[in-house]
PDB file of C-alpha atoms in Angstrom:
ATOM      1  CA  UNK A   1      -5.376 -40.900 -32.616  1.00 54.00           C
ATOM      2  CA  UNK A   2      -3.336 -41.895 -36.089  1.00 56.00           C
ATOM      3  CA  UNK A   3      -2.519 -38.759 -37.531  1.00 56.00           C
ATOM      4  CA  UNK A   4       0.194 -40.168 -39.799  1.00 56.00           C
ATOM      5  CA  UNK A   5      -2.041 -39.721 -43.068  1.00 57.00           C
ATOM      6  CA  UNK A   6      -2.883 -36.072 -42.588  1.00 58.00           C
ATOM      7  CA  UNK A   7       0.780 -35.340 -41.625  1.00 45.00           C
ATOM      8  CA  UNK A   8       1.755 -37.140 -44.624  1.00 51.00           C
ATOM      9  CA  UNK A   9      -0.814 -34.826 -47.182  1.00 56.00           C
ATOM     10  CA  UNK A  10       0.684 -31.745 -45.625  1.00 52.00           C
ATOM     11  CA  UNK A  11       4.156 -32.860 -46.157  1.00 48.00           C
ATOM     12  CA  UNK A  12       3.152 -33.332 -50.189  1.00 46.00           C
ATOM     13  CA  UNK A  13       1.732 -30.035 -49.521  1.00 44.00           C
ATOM     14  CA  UNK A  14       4.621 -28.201 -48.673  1.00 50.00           C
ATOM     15  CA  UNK A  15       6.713 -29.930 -50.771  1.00 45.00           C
ATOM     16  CA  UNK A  16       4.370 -28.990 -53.722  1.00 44.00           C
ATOM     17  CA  UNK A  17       4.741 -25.135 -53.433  1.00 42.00           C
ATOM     18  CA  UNK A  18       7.814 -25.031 -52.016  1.00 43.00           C
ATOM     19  CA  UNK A  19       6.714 -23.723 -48.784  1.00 46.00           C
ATOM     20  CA  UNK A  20       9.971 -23.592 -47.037  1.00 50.00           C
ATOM     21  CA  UNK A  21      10.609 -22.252 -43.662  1.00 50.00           C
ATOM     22  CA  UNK A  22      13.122 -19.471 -42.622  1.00 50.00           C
ATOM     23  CA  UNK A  23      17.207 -20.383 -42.025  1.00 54.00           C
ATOM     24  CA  UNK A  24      16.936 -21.448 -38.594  1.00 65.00           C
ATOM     25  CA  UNK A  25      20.607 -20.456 -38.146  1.00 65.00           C
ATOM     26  CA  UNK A  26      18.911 -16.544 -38.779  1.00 73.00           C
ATOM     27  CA  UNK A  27      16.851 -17.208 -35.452  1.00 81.00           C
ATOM     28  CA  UNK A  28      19.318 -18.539 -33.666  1.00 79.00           C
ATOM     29  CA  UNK A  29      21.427 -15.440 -34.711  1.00 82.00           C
ATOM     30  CA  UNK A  30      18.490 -12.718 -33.331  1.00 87.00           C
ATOM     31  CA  UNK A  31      18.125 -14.863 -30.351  1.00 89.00           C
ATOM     32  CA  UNK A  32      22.030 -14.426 -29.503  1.00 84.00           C
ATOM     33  CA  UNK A  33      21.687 -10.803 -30.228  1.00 86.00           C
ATOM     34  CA  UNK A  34      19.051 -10.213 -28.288  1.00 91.00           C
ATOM     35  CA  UNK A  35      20.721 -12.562 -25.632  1.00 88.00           C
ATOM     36  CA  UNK A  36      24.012 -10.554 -25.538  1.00 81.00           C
ATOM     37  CA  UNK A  37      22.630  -7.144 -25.429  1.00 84.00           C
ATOM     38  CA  UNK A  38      23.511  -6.323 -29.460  1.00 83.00           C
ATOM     39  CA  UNK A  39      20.751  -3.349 -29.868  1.00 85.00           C
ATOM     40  CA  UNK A  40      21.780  -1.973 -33.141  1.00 84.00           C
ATOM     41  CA  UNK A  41      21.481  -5.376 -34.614  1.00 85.00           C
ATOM     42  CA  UNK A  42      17.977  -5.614 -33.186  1.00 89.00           C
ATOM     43  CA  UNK A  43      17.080  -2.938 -33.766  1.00 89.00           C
ATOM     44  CA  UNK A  44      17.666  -3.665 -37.291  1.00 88.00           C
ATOM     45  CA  UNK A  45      15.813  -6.847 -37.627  1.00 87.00           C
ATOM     46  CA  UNK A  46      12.639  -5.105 -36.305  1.00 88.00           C
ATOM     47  CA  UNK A  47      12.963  -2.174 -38.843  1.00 88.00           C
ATOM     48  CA  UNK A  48      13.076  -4.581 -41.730  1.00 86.00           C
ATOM     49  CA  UNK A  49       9.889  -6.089 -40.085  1.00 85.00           C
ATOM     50  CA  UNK A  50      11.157  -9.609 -40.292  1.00 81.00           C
ATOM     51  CA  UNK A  51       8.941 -10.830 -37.408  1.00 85.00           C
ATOM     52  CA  UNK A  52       5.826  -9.983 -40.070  1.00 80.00           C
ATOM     53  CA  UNK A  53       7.246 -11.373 -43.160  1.00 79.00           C
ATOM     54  CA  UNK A  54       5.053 -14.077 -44.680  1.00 72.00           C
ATOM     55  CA  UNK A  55       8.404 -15.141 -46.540  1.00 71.00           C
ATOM     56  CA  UNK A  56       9.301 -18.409 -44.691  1.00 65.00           C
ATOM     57  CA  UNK A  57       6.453 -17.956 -42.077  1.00 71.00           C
ATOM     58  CA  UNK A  58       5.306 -21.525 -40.510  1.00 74.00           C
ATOM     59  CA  UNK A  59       1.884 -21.820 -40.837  1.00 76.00           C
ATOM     60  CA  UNK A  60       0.282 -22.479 -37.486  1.00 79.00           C
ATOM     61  CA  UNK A  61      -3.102 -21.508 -38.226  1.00 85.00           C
ATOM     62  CA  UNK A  62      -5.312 -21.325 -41.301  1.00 87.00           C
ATOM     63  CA  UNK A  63      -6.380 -17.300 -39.809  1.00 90.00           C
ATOM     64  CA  UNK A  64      -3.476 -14.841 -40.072  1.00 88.00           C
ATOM     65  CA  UNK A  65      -3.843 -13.297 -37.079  1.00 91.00           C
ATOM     66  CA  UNK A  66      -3.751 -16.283 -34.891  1.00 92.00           C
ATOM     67  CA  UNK A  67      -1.214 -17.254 -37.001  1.00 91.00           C
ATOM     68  CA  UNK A  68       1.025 -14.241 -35.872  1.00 91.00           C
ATOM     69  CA  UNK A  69      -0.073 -15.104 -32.151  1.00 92.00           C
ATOM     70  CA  UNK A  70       1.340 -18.136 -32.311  1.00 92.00           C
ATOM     71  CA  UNK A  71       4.585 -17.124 -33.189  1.00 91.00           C
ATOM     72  CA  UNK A  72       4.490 -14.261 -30.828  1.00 93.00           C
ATOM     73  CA  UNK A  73       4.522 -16.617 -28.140  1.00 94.00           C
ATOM     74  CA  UNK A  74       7.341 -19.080 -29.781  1.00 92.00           C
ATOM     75  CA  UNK A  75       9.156 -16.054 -30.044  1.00 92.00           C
ATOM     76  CA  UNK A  76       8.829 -14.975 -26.400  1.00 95.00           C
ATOM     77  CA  UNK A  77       9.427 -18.599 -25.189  1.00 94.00           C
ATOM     78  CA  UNK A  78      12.733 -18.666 -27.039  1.00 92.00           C
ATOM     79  CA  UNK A  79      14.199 -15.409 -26.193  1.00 94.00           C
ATOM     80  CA  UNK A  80      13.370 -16.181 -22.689  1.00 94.00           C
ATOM     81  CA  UNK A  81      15.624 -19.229 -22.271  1.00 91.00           C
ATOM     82  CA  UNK A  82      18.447 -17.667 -24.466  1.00 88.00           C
ATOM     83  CA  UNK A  83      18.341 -14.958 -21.908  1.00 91.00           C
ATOM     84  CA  UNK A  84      18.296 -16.953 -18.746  1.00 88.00           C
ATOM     85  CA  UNK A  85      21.022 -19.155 -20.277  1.00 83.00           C
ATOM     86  CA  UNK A  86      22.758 -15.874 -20.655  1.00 81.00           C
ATOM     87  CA  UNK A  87      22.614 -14.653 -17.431  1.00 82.00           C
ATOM     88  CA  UNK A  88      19.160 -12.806 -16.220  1.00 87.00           C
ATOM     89  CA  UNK A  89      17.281 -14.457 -13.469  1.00 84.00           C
ATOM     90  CA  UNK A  90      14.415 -17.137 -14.288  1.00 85.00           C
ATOM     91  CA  UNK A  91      11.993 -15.154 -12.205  1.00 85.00           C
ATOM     92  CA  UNK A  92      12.920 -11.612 -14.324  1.00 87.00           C
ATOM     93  CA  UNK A  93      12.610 -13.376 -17.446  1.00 91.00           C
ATOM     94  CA  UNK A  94       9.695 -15.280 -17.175  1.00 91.00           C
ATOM     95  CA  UNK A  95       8.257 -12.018 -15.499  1.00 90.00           C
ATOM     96  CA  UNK A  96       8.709 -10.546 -19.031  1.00 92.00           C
ATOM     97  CA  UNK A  97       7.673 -12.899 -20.920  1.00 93.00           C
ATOM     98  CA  UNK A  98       4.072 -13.665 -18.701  1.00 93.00           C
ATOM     99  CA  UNK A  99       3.867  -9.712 -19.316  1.00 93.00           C
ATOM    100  CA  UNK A 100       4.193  -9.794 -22.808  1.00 93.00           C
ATOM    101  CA  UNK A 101       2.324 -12.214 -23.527  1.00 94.00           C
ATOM    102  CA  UNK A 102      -0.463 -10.906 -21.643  1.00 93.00           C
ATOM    103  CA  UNK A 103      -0.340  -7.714 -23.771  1.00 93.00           C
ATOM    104  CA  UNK A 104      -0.234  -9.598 -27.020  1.00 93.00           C
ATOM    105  CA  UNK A 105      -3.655 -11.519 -26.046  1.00 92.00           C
ATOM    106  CA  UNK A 106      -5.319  -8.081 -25.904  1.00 91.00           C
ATOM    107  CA  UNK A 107      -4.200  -7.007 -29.481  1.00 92.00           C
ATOM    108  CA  UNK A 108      -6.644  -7.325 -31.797  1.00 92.00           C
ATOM    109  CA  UNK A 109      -4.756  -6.668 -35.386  1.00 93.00           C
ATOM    110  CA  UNK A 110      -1.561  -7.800 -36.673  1.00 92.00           C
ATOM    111  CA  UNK A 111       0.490  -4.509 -36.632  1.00 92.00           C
ATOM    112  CA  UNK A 112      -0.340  -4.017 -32.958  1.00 93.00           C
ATOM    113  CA  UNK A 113       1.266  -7.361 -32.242  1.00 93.00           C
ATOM    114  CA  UNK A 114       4.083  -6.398 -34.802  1.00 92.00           C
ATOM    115  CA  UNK A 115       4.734  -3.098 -32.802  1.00 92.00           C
ATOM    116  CA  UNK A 116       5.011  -5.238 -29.637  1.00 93.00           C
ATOM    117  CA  UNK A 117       7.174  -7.760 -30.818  1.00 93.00           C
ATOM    118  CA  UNK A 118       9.684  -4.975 -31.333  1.00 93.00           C
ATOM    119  CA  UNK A 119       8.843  -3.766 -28.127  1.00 93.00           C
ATOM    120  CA  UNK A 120      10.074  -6.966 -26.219  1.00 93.00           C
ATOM    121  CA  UNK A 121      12.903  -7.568 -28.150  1.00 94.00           C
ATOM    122  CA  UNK A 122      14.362  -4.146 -27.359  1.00 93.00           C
ATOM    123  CA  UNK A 123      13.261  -4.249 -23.873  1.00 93.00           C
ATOM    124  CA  UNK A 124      15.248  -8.105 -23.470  1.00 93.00           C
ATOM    125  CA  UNK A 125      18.253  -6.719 -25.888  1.00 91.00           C
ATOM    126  CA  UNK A 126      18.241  -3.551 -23.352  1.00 89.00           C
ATOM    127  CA  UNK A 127      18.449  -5.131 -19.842  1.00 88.00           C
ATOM    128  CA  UNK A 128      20.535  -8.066 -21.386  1.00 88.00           C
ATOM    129  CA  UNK A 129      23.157  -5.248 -22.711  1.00 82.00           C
ATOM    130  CA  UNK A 130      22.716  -4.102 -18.824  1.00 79.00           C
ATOM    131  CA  UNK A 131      23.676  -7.014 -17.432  1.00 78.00           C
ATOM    132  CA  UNK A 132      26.478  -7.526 -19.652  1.00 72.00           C
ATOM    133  CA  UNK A 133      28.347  -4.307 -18.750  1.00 66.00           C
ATOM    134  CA  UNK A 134      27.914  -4.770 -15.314  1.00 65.00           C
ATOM    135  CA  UNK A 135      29.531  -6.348 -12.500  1.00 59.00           C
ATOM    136  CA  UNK A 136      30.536 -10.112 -13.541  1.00 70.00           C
ATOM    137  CA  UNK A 137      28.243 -11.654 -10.751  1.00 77.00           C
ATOM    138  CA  UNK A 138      29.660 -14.988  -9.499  1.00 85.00           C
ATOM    139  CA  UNK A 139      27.313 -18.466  -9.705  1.00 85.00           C
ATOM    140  CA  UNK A 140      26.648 -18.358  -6.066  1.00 91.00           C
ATOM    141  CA  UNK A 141      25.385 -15.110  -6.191  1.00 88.00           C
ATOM    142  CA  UNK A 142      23.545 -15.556  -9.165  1.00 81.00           C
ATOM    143  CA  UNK A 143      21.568 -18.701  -7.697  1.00 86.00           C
ATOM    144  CA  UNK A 144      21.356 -16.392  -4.272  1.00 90.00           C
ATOM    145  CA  UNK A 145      19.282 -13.926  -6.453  1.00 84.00           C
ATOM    146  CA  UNK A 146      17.131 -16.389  -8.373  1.00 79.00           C
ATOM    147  CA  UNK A 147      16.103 -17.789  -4.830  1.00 86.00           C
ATOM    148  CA  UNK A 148      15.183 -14.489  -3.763  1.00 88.00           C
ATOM    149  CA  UNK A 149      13.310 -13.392  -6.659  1.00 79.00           C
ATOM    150  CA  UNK A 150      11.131 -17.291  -6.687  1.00 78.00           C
ATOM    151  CA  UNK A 151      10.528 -16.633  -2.753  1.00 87.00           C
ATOM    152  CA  UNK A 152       9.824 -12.839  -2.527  1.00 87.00           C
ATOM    153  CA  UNK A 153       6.522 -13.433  -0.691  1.00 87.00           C
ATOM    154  CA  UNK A 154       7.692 -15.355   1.764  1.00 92.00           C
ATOM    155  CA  UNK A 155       9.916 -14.725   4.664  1.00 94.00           C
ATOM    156  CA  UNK A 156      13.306 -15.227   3.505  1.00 95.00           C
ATOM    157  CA  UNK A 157      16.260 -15.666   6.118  1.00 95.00           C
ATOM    158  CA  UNK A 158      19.959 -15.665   5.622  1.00 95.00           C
ATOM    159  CA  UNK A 159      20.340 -19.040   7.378  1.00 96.00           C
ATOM    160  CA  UNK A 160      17.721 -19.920   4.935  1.00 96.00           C
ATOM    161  CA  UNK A 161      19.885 -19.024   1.762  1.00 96.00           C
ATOM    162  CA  UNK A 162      23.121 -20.272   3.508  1.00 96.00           C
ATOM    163  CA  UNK A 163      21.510 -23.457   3.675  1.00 96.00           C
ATOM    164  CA  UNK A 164      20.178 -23.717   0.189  1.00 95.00           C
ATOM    165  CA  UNK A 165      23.387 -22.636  -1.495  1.00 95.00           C
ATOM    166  CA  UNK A 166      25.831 -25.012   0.777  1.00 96.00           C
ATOM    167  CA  UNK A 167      28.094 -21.730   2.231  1.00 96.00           C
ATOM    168  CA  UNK A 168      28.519 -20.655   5.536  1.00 97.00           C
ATOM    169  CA  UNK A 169      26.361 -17.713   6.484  1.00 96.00           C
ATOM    170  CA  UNK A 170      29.370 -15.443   7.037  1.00 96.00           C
ATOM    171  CA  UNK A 171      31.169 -16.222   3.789  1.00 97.00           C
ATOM    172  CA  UNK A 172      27.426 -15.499   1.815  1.00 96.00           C
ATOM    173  CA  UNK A 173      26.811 -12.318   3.287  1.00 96.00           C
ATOM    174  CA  UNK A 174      30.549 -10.907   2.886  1.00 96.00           C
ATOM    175  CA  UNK A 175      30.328 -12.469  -0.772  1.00 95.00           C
ATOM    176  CA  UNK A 176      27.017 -10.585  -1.656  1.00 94.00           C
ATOM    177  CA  UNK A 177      27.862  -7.335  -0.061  1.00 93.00           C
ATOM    178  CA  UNK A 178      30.798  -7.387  -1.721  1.00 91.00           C
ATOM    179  CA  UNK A 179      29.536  -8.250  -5.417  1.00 87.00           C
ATOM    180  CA  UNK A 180      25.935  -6.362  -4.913  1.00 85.00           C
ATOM    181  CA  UNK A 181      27.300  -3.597  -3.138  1.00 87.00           C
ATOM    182  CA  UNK A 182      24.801  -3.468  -0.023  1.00 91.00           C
ATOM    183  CA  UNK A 183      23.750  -6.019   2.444  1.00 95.00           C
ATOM    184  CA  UNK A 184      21.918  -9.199   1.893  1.00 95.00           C
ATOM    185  CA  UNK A 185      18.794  -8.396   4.163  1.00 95.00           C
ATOM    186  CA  UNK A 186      18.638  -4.982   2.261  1.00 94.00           C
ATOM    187  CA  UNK A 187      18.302  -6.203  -0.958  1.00 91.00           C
ATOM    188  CA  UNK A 188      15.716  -8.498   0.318  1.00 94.00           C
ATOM    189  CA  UNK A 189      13.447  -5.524   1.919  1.00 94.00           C
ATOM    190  CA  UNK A 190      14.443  -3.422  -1.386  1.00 91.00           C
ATOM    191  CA  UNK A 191      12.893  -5.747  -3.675  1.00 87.00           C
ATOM    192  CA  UNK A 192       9.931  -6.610  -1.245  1.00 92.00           C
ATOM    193  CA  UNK A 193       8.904  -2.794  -1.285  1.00 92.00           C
ATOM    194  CA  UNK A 194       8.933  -3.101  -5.280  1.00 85.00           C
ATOM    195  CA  UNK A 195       6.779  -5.513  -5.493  1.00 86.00           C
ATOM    196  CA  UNK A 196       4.845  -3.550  -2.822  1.00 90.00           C
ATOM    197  CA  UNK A 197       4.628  -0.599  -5.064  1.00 87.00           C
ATOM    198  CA  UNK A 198       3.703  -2.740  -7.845  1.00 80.00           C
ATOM    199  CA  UNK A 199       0.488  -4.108  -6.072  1.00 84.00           C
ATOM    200  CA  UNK A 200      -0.384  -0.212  -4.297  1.00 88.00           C
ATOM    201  CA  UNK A 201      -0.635   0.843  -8.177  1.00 81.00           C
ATOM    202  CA  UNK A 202      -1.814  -1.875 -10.178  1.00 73.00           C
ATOM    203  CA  UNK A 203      -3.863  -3.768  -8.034  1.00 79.00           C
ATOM    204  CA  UNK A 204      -7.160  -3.579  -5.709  1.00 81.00           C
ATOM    205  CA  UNK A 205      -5.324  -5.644  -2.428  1.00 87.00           C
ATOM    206  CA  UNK A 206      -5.875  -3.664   0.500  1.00 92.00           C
ATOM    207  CA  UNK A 207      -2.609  -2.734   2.535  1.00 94.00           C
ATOM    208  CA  UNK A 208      -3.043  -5.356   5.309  1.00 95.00           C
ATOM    209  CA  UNK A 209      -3.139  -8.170   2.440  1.00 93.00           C
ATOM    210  CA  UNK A 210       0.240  -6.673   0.507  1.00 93.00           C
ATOM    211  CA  UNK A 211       2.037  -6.698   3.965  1.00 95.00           C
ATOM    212  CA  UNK A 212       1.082 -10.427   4.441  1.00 94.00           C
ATOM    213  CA  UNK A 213       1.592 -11.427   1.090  1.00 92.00           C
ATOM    214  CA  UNK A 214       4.723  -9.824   0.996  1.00 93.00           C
ATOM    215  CA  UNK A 215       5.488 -11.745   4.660  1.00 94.00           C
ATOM    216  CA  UNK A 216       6.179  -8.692   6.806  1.00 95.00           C
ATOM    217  CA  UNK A 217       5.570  -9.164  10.268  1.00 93.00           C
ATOM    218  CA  UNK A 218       3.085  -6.852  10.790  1.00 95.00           C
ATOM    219  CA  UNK A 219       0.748  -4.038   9.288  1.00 95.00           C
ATOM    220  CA  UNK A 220       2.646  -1.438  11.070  1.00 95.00           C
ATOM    221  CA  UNK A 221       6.090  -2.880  10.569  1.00 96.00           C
ATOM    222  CA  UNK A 222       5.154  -2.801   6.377  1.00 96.00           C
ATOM    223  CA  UNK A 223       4.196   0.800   6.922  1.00 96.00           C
ATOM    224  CA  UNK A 224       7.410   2.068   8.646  1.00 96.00           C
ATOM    225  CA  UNK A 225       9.674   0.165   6.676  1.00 96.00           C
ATOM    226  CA  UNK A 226       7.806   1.495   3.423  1.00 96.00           C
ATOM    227  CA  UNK A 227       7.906   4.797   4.308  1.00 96.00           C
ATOM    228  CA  UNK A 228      11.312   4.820   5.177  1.00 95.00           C
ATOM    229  CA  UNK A 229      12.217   3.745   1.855  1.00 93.00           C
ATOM    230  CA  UNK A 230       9.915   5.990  -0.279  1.00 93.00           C
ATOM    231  CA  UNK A 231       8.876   9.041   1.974  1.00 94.00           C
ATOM    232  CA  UNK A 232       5.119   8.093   1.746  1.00 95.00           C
ATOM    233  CA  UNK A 233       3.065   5.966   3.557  1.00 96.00           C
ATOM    234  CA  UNK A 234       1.663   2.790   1.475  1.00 95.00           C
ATOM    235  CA  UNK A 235      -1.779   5.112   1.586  1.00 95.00           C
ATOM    236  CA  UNK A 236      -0.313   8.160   0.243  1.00 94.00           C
ATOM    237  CA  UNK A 237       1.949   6.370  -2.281  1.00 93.00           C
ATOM    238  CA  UNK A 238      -1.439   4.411  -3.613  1.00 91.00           C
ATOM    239  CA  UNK A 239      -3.084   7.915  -3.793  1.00 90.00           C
ATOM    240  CA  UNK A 240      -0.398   9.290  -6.035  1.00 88.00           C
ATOM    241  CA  UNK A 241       0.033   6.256  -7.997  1.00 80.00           C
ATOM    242  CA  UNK A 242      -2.540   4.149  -8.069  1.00 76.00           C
ATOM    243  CA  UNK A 243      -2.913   3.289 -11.978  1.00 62.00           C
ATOM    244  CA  UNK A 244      -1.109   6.097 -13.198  1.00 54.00           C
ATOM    245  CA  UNK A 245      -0.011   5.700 -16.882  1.00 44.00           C
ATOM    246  CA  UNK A 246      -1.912   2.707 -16.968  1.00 39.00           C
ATOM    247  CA  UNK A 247      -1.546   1.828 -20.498  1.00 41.00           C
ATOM    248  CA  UNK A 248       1.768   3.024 -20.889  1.00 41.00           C
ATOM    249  CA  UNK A 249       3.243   0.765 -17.950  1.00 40.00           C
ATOM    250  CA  UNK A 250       6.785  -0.490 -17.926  1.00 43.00           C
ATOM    251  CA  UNK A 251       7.280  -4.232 -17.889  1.00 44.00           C
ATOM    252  CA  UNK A 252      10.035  -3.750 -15.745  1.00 44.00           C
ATOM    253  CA  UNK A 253       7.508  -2.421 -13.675  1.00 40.00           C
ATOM    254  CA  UNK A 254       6.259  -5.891 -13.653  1.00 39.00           C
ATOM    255  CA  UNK A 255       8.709  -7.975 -12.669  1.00 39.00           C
TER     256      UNK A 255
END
C-alpha cells in the first residue's frame, strides 16, 4: 500500500495553515511531573484544561470526539512508562492504565473524558509522590515485587523468587523483611487476599473459582486465611461489599 502521495497532500496541508503541534519539550515536562509526584504542578496543567485545548492538538481523527480518545490513550500510554521508568511496578501501572482506559471507552462526550484525564493524572502524580517519599527500595527488591505482582495467581514460592533473582533464599528474605517491613510469604498472602476482595465485589466468580485462581490450596484453606485477615468470611465480605459504590470505584481498587 503506497501511501507516500496522501502523506505528501497532508504535509502541504499543514504547512498551509500553519497547523503546528504543541512544544513537545511541554509534554515531556507534565510527564516528569506527573512521574516525580509534582501535584501542584499538575494540578495546574489540568485547571488550565490543556489536555482539551485545540491549540496545537494533532489531528487523529476527522470527529472530535474520537479525536480526544485518541489522545486519551497516547496520554495514558506515556505516563505509564514515565512512571515505571520512575519507579512503580509494571503490573501497578499498566493496572492503571487498562483501568482508565476502560473508563474512557464508556464516555460518551468530550468533557467527561476531559474530567477523567485529570482524574488519572492526579491519581499517577499521587501514588508516584507516594513512592517517592517512601522507603528507597533497592533493585532486587523492586524486581522481587514486579514478579509477585505478574504471578499473583499462581503459587509463588520463595525458592521460586530466589531463583529468578540469582540470591540465596536467606539473603532475599532478610533483604525484603528488612526493606518491606514484614515477611516475604506475608506480603504474598496480603496481596493475594486483595485481589480476592477485588473479585468478591466486582465480579460474579464463585468462591471455589477465586481460591483456585488465586492458587490457594484449598477452598477451606482460602476461607481461613481470608478471614483471618479481614474478620469475615469470603461470603459475608461479598454480602457487604459486593458492588458497593460501583461507579465511584477506586482504581487502586483495581490493581
Amino acid at each position: 500500500m503506497d501511501l507516500s502521495k496522501d502523506w505528501y497532500r497532508s504535509e502541504f496541508v499543514q504547512h498551509e495553515v500553519l497547523a503546528g503541534h504543541r512544544v513537545i519539550e511541554n509534554e515531556f515536562t507534565f510527564y516528569d511531573a506527573i512521574a516525580n509526584g509534582n501535584l501542584e504542578y499538575v494540578k495546574n496543567d489540568c485547571k488550565n484544561n490543556t489536555f482539551t485545548n485545540p491549540e496545537g492538538m494533532g489531528k487523529l481523527s476527522e470527529n472530535q470526539l474520537q479525536n480526544i480518545r485518541y489522545h486519551f490513550v497516547v496520554t495514558t500510554a506515556m505516563i505509564t512508562r514515565y512512571c515505571v521508568h520512575n519507579g512503580m511496578e509494571q503490573e501497578k501501572a499498566y493496572g492503571l492504565s487498562d483501568f482508565y482506559i476502560l473508563k474512557m471507552d464508556g464516555c460518551r462526550t468530550i468533557e467527561e473524558i476531559s474530567q477523567l484525564h485529570d482524574a488519572m493524572c492526579l491519581d499517577y502524580c499521587n501514588q508516584m509522590n507516594i513512592l517517592r517519599n517512601s522507603q528507597i527500595l533497592s533493585k532486587p527488591i523492586v524486581l522481587c515485587i514486579d514478579y509477585i505482582y505478574s504471578h499473583i495467581h499462581y503459587r509463588i514460592t520463595i525458592k521460586e523468587l530466589a531463583a529468578y533473582l540469582k540470591l540465596s533464599e536467606s539473603y532475599l528474605s532478610k533483604l525484603f523483611h528488612k526493606e518491606m517491613g514484614l515477611p516475604l510469604s506475608e506480603y504474598i498472602l496480603n496481596l493475594k487476599i486483595e485481589k480476592a476482595k477485588n473479585l468478591l465485589q466486582y465480579s460474579d466468580y464463585n468462591i471455589v473459582d477465586i481460591a483456585n485462581y488465586l492458587s490457594f490450596s484449598s477452598q477451606s484453606h482460602f476461607i481461613q486465611v481470608f478471614q483471618k485477615k479481614t474478620g469475615l468470611t469470603p461470603h459475608k465480605y461479598r454480602t457487604q461489599h459486593f458492588r458497593s459504590n460501583w461507579e465511584q470505584i477506586s482504581p487502586n481498587q483495581m490493581k
